[in-house]
Amino acid sequence: MIPRPVRTSEPTITEAGAWADVLVRRRLLHAAVLAPTGQWLVQFQPDAPVRVLTGPADVVELAATIQHRIRSTRPESR
């Protein structure tokens, strides 16, 4: 597996928002909402508890984790 490149800057709210939007549209998350405090409220399923992420970096990390899980469970197509 190819390791992830190291980021040279912190994720922005705009980047986190874009990732949150993709995750919700692809139905990988039920909801992701930016709170006025800068925290993100995410919910994996409608009946699941709401999880609080402290900022944009956590949203981007969650997206990377979900993406890794999807890629590692997908059968190879060569």
Coordinates of N, CA, C and O in Angstrom, one line a residue:
M1 N 0.8 -1.2 0.0 CA 0.0 0.0 0.0 C 0.9 1.2 0.0 O 1.9 1.3 0.7
I2 N 0.5 2.2 -0.7 CA 1.2 3.5 -0.8 C 0.9 4.3 0.4 O -0.3 4.6 0.6
P3 N 1.9 4.8 1.1 CA 1.5 5.6 2.3 C 1.0 7.0 1.9 O 1.3 7.5 0.8
R4 N 0.2 7.6 2.7 CA -0.4 8.9 2.5 C 0.7 9.9 2.5 O 1.6 9.9 3.4
P5 N 0.7 10.9 1.6 CA 1.7 12.0 1.7 C 1.4 12.9 3.0 O 0.3 13.0 3.4
V6 N 2.4 13.5 3.5 CA 2.3 14.3 4.7 C 1.8 15.7 4.2 O 2.3 16.2 3.2
R7 N 0.8 16.2 4.9 CA 0.3 17.5 4.6 C 1.3 18.6 5.0 O 2.0 18.5 6.0
T8 N 1.3 19.6 4.3 CA 2.2 20.8 4.6 C 1.4 21.9 5.2 O 2.0 22.9 5.7
S9 N 0.1 21.8 5.2 CA -0.7 22.9 5.9 C -1.9 22.2 6.5 O -2.3 21.1 6.2
E10 N -2.5 23.0 7.5 CA -3.7 22.5 8.1 C -4.9 22.6 7.2 O -5.0 23.5 6.4
P11 N -5.8 21.6 7.3 CA -7.1 21.7 6.5 C -7.9 22.9 6.9 O -7.9 23.4 8.0
T12 N -8.5 23.5 5.9 CA -9.4 24.7 6.1 C -10.8 24.2 6.4 O -11.2 23.1 6.1
I13 N -11.6 25.2 6.8 CA -13.1 24.9 7.0 C -13.7 24.6 5.6 O -14.6 23.7 5.5
T14 N -13.2 25.3 4.6 CA -13.8 25.0 3.2 C -13.5 23.6 2.8 O -14.3 22.9 2.2
E15 N -12.2 23.2 3.0 CA -11.9 21.8 2.6 C -12.7 20.8 3.4 O -13.2 19.8 2.9
A16 N -12.8 21.0 4.7 CA -13.6 20.1 5.6 C -15.0 20.1 5.1 O -15.7 19.0 5.1
G17 N -15.6 21.2 4.8 CA -16.9 21.3 4.3 C -17.1 20.5 3.0 O -18.2 19.8 2.8
A18 N -16.2 20.6 2.1 CA -16.3 19.9 0.8 C -16.2 18.4 1.1 O -17.0 17.6 0.5
W19 N -15.3 17.9 2.0 CA -15.3 16.5 2.3 C -16.6 16.0 3.0 O -17.1 15.0 2.7
A20 N -17.1 16.8 3.9 CA -18.3 16.5 4.6 C -19.5 16.4 3.6 O -20.3 15.4 3.7
D21 N -19.5 17.3 2.7 CA -20.6 17.2 1.6 C -20.5 16.0 0.8 O -21.5 15.3 0.6
V22 N -19.3 15.6 0.4 CA -19.1 14.4 -0.4 C -19.5 13.1 0.4 O -20.2 12.2 -0.1
L23 N -19.1 13.1 1.7 CA -19.4 11.9 2.5 C -20.9 11.8 2.7 O -21.5 10.7 2.7
V24 N -21.6 12.9 2.9 CA -23.1 12.8 3.0 C -23.8 12.5 1.7 O -24.7 11.6 1.6
R25 N -23.3 13.1 0.6 CA -23.9 12.8 -0.7 C -23.7 11.4 -1.1 O -24.6 10.7 -1.7
R26 N -22.6 10.8 -0.8 CA -22.3 9.4 -1.1 C -22.9 8.4 -0.1 O -22.7 7.2 -0.1
R27 N -23.6 9.0 0.9 CA -24.3 8.2 1.9 C -23.3 7.4 2.8 O -23.6 6.3 3.3
L28 N -22.1 8.0 3.0 CA -21.1 7.4 3.9 C -21.3 8.0 5.3 O -20.8 7.4 6.3
L29 N -22.0 9.1 5.4 CA -22.4 9.7 6.6 C -23.8 10.1 6.5 O -24.3 10.4 5.4
H30 N -24.6 10.0 7.5 CA -26.0 10.5 7.5 C -26.0 12.0 7.5 O -26.8 12.7 6.8
A31 N -25.2 12.6 8.4 CA -25.2 14.1 8.5 C -23.8 14.6 9.0 O -23.1 13.9 9.7
A32 N -23.5 15.8 8.5 CA -22.2 16.5 9.0 C -22.6 18.0 9.0 O -22.9 18.5 7.9
V33 N -22.5 18.6 10.1 CA -22.9 20.0 10.3 C -21.8 20.7 11.0 O -21.3 20.3 12.1
L34 N -21.4 21.9 10.5 CA -20.5 22.8 11.1 C -21.2 23.6 12.2 O -22.2 24.3 11.9
A35 N -20.8 23.5 13.4 CA -21.4 24.2 14.5 C -20.7 25.6 14.6 O -19.6 25.8 14.1
P36 N -21.4 26.6 15.2 CA -20.8 27.9 15.3 C -19.5 28.0 16.1 O -18.7 28.9 15.9
T37 N -19.2 27.0 16.9 CA -18.0 26.9 17.7 C -16.8 26.5 16.8 O -15.7 26.5 17.3
G38 N -17.1 26.0 15.6 CA -16.0 25.5 14.7 C -15.9 24.0 14.8 O -15.1 23.4 14.1
Q39 N -16.7 23.4 15.7 CA -16.7 21.9 15.8 C -17.6 21.4 14.7 O -18.5 22.1 14.2
W40 N -17.5 20.1 14.4 CA -18.3 19.5 13.4 C -19.1 18.4 14.1 O -18.6 17.6 14.9
L41 N -20.4 18.3 13.8 CA -21.3 17.3 14.4 C -21.6 16.3 13.3 O -22.0 16.7 12.2
V42 N -21.2 15.1 13.5 CA -21.4 14.1 12.4 C -22.2 12.9 13.0 O -22.2 12.6 14.2
Q43 N -23.0 12.3 12.1 CA -23.8 11.2 12.5 C -23.7 10.2 11.4 O -23.9 10.5 10.2
F44 N -23.4 8.9 11.7 CA -23.2 7.9 10.7 C -24.5 7.3 10.2 O -24.6 7.0 9.0
Q45 N -25.5 7.2 11.0 CA -26.8 6.7 10.7 C -27.8 7.5 11.4 O -27.5 8.1 12.4
P46 N -29.1 7.5 10.9 CA -30.1 8.4 11.5 C -30.3 8.1 13.0 O -30.6 9.0 13.7
D47 N -30.2 6.8 13.4 CA -30.5 6.5 14.8 C -29.2 6.4 15.6 O -29.2 6.0 16.8
A48 N -28.0 6.8 15.0 CA -26.8 6.7 15.7 C -26.5 8.0 16.6 O -27.1 9.0 16.3
P49 N -25.7 7.9 17.6 CA -25.4 9.1 18.4 C -24.6 10.1 17.5 O -23.9 9.7 16.6
V50 N -24.7 11.3 17.9 CA -24.0 12.4 17.2 C -22.6 12.4 17.8 O -22.4 12.4 19.0
R51 N -21.6 12.5 16.9 CA -20.2 12.5 17.3 C -19.7 13.9 17.0 O -20.0 14.6 16.0
V52 N -18.9 14.5 18.0 CA -18.4 15.8 17.9 C -16.9 15.7 17.5 O -16.1 15.1 18.1
L53 N -16.6 16.4 16.3 CA -15.2 16.5 15.9 C -14.7 17.9 16.2 O -15.5 18.9 16.0
T54 N -13.5 18.1 16.6 CA -13.0 19.4 17.1 C -12.7 20.4 16.0 O -12.7 21.6 16.3
G55 N -12.5 20.0 14.8 CA -12.2 21.0 13.8 C -12.0 20.3 12.4 O -12.3 19.1 12.2
P56 N -11.6 21.1 11.4 CA -11.5 20.7 10.1 C -10.5 19.5 9.9 O -10.8 18.6 9.1
A57 N -9.4 19.5 10.7 CA -8.5 18.4 10.6 C -9.1 17.0 10.9 O -8.9 16.0 10.3
D58 N -10.0 17.0 11.9 CA -10.7 15.8 12.2 C -11.7 15.3 11.1 O -11.8 14.1 10.9
V59 N -12.3 16.3 10.4 CA -13.2 15.9 9.3 C -12.4 15.3 8.2 O -12.8 14.3 7.6
V60 N -11.3 15.9 7.9 CA -10.5 15.4 6.8 C -9.9 14.0 7.2 O -9.8 13.1 6.3
E61 N -9.5 13.9 8.4 CA -9.0 12.6 8.9 C -10.1 11.5 8.8 O -9.9 10.4 8.4
L62 N -11.3 11.9 9.2 CA -12.4 10.9 9.1 C -12.7 10.5 7.6 O -12.9 9.4 7.3
A63 N -12.6 11.5 6.7 CA -12.8 11.2 5.3 C -11.7 10.2 4.8 O -12.0 9.3 4.1
A64 N -10.5 10.5 5.3 CA -9.3 9.6 4.9 C -9.5 8.2 5.4 O -9.3 7.2 4.8
T65 N -10.0 8.1 6.7 CA -10.3 6.8 7.3 C -11.3 6.0 6.5 O -11.2 4.8 6.3
I66 N -12.4 6.7 6.2 CA -13.5 6.1 5.5 C -13.0 5.6 4.1 O -13.3 4.5 3.6
Q67 N -12.3 6.5 3.4 CA -11.8 6.2 2.1 C -10.8 5.0 2.2 O -10.9 4.1 1.3
H68 N -10.0 4.9 3.2 CA -9.1 3.8 3.4 C -9.9 2.5 3.6 O -9.6 1.4 3.0
R69 N -10.9 2.6 4.4 CA -11.7 1.4 4.7 C -12.4 0.9 3.4 O -12.4 -0.3 3.2
I70 N -12.9 1.8 2.6 CA -13.6 1.4 1.4 C -12.6 0.7 0.5 O -12.9 -0.3 -0.1
R71 N -11.4 1.3 0.3 CA -10.4 0.8 -0.6 C -9.9 -0.5 -0.2 O -9.5 -1.4 -1.0
S72 N -9.7 -0.7 1.2 CA -9.2 -2.0 1.7 C -10.1 -3.1 1.7 O -9.7 -4.3 1.7
T73 N -11.4 -2.8 1.6 CA -12.4 -3.9 1.6 C -12.9 -4.2 0.2 O -13.7 -5.2 0.0
R74 N -12.6 -3.4 -0.8 CA -13.0 -3.6 -2.2 C -12.1 -4.6 -2.8 O -10.9 -4.6 -2.7
P75 N -12.7 -5.6 -3.5 CA -11.9 -6.6 -4.2 C -11.0 -5.9 -5.3 O -11.4 -5.0 -5.9
E76 N -9.8 -6.5 -5.4 CA -8.9 -5.9 -6.5 C -9.5 -6.2 -7.8 O -10.1 -7.3 -8.1
S77 N -9.4 -5.3 -8.7 CA -9.9 -5.5 -10.1 C -8.7 -5.2 -11.1 O -8.5 -4.1 -11.5
R78 N -8.0 -6.2 -11.3 CA -6.9 -6.1 -12.2 C -7.0 -7.0 -13.4 O -7.6 -7.9 -13.5

